[in-house]
Coordinates of C-alpha atoms in Angstrom, one line a residue:
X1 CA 108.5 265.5 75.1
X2 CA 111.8 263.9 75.9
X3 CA 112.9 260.4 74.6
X4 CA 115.7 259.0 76.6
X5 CA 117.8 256.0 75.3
X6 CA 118.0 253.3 77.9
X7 CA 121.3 251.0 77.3
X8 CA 123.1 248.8 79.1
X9 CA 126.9 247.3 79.0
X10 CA 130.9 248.8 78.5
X11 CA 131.5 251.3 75.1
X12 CA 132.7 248.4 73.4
X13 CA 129.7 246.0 73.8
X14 CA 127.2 248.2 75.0
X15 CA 123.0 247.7 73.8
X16 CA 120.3 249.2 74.0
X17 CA 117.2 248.4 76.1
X18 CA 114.5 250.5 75.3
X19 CA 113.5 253.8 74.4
X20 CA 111.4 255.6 77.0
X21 CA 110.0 259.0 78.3
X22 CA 111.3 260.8 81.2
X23 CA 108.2 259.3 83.9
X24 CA 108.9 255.6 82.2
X25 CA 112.6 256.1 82.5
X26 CA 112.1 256.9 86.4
X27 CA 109.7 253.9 87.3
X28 CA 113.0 251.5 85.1
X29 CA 115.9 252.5 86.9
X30 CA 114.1 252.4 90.7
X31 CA 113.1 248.7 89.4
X32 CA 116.3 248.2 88.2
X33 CA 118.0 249.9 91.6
X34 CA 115.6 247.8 93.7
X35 CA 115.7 244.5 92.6
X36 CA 117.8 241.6 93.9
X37 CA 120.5 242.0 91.5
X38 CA 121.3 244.9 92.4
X39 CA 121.6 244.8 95.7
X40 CA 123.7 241.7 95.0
X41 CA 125.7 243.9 92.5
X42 CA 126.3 246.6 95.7
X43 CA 127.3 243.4 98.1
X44 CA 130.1 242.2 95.8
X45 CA 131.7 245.4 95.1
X46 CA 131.9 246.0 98.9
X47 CA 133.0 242.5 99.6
X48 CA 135.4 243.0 96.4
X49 CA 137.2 246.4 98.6
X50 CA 137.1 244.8 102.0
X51 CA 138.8 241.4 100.4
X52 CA 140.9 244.0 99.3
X53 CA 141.8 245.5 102.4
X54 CA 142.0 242.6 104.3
X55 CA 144.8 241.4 102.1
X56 CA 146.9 244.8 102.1
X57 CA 146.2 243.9 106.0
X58 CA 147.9 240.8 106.3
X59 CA 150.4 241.7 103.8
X60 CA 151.4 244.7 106.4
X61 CA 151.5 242.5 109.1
X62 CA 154.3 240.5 106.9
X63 CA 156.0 243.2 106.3
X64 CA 156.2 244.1 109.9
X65 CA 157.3 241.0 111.1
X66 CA 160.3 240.7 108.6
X67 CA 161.3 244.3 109.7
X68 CA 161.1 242.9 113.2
X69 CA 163.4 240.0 112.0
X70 CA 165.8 242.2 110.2
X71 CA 166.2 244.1 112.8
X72 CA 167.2 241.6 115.2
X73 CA 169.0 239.2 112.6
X74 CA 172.5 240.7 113.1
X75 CA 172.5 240.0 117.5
X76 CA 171.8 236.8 116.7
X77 CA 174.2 236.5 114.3
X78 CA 171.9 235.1 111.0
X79 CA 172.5 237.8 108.8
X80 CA 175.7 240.1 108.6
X81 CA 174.5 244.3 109.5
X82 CA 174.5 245.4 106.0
X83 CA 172.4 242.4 104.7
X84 CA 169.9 242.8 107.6
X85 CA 170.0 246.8 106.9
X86 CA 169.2 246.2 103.0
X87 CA 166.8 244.1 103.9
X88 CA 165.1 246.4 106.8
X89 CA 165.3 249.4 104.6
X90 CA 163.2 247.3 101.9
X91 CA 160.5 246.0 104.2
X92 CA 160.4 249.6 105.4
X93 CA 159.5 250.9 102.3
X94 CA 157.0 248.2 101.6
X95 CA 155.5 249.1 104.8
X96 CA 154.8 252.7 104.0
X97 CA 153.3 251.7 100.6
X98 CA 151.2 249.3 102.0
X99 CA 150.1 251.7 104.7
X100 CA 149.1 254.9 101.6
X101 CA 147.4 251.6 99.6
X102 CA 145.5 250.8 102.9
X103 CA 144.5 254.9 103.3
X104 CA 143.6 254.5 99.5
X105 CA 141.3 251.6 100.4
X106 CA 139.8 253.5 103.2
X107 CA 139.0 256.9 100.8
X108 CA 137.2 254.8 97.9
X109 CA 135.3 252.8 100.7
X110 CA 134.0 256.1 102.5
X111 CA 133.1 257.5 98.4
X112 CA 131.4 254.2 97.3
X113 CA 129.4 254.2 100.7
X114 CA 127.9 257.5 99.9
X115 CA 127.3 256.6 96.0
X116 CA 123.8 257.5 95.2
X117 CA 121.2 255.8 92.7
X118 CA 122.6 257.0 90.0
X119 CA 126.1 256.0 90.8
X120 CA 125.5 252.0 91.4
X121 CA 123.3 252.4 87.9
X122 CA 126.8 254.1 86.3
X123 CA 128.5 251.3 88.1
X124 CA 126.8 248.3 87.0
X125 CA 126.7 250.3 83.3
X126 CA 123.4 251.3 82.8
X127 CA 123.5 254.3 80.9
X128 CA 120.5 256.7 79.8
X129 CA 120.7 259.7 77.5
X130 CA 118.0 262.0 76.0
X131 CA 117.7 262.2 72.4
X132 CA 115.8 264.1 70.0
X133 CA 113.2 262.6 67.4
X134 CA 112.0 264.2 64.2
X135 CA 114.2 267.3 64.7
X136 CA 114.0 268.9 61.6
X137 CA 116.6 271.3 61.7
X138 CA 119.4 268.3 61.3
X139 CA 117.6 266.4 58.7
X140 CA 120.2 265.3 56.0
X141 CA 119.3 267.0 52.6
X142 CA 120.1 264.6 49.5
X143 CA 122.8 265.8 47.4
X144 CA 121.4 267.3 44.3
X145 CA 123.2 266.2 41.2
X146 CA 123.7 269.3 39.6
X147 CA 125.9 270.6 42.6
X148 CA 127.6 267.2 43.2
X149 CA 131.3 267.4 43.9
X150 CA 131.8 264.6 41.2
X151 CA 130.2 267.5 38.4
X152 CA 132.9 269.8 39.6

């Protein structure tokens, strides 16, 4: 029979939550992957990337528009041509980081769509692993006194 350690939390603070055999540890996590918090736990994190996107959005359509204004500055006489080309060239590259961020975006969106149960219960750091009880081949022996390292 298999004993699995149920625990919840990051490395540093994680505890544990129970102890519990392999049928019991099936009917905790669908609870646990059913209930209102989770589902409230999925709904942030995809609110979280699309806040995310949106912003790397409007920041692009910044970037454009100063591009567009660099690029017209020196007709109009507001900016001298190697100002404005300084200036373009920057906005240019901010544009084509912003557009490999936004295609970033778009590749952990698709992944964390297709997360499975098991996934959201990494996610929100619940954490299960089997262990072994009463396994007598790793039992500790006691030091005996008359082979102690201190006798030596």
């Amino acid at each position: 029979m298999t004993v699995y350690r149920v625990s919840r939390g990051n490395a540093w603070d994680e505890y544990d939550i129970a102890y519990l055999t392999e049928d019991k540890l099936t009917e905790y996590l669908d609870a646990v992957y059913n209930s209102p918090w989770m589902e409230q736990h999925k709904r942030n994190h995809l609110d979280g990337i699309n806040e995310t996107e949106k912003a790397y959005k409007e920041s692009l359509d910044r970037y454009i528009q100063s591009c567009n204004f660099y690029l017209h500055a020196p007709k109009n006489g507001q900016l001298s041509k190697e100002a404005s080309k300084n200036n373009f060239n920057q906005c240019e590259r901010k544009i084509v980081e912003t557009r490999n961020r936004l295609q970033q975006i778009q590749e952990i969106k698709e992944e964390v769509i297709n997360w499975s149960k098991e996934d959201w219960l990494h996610h929100a750091h619940y954490n299960w692993e089997p262990i072994r009880i009463n396994d007598m081949n790793n039992l500790e022996r006691p030091d005996d006194d008359r082979t102690s390292e201190d006798w030596m």
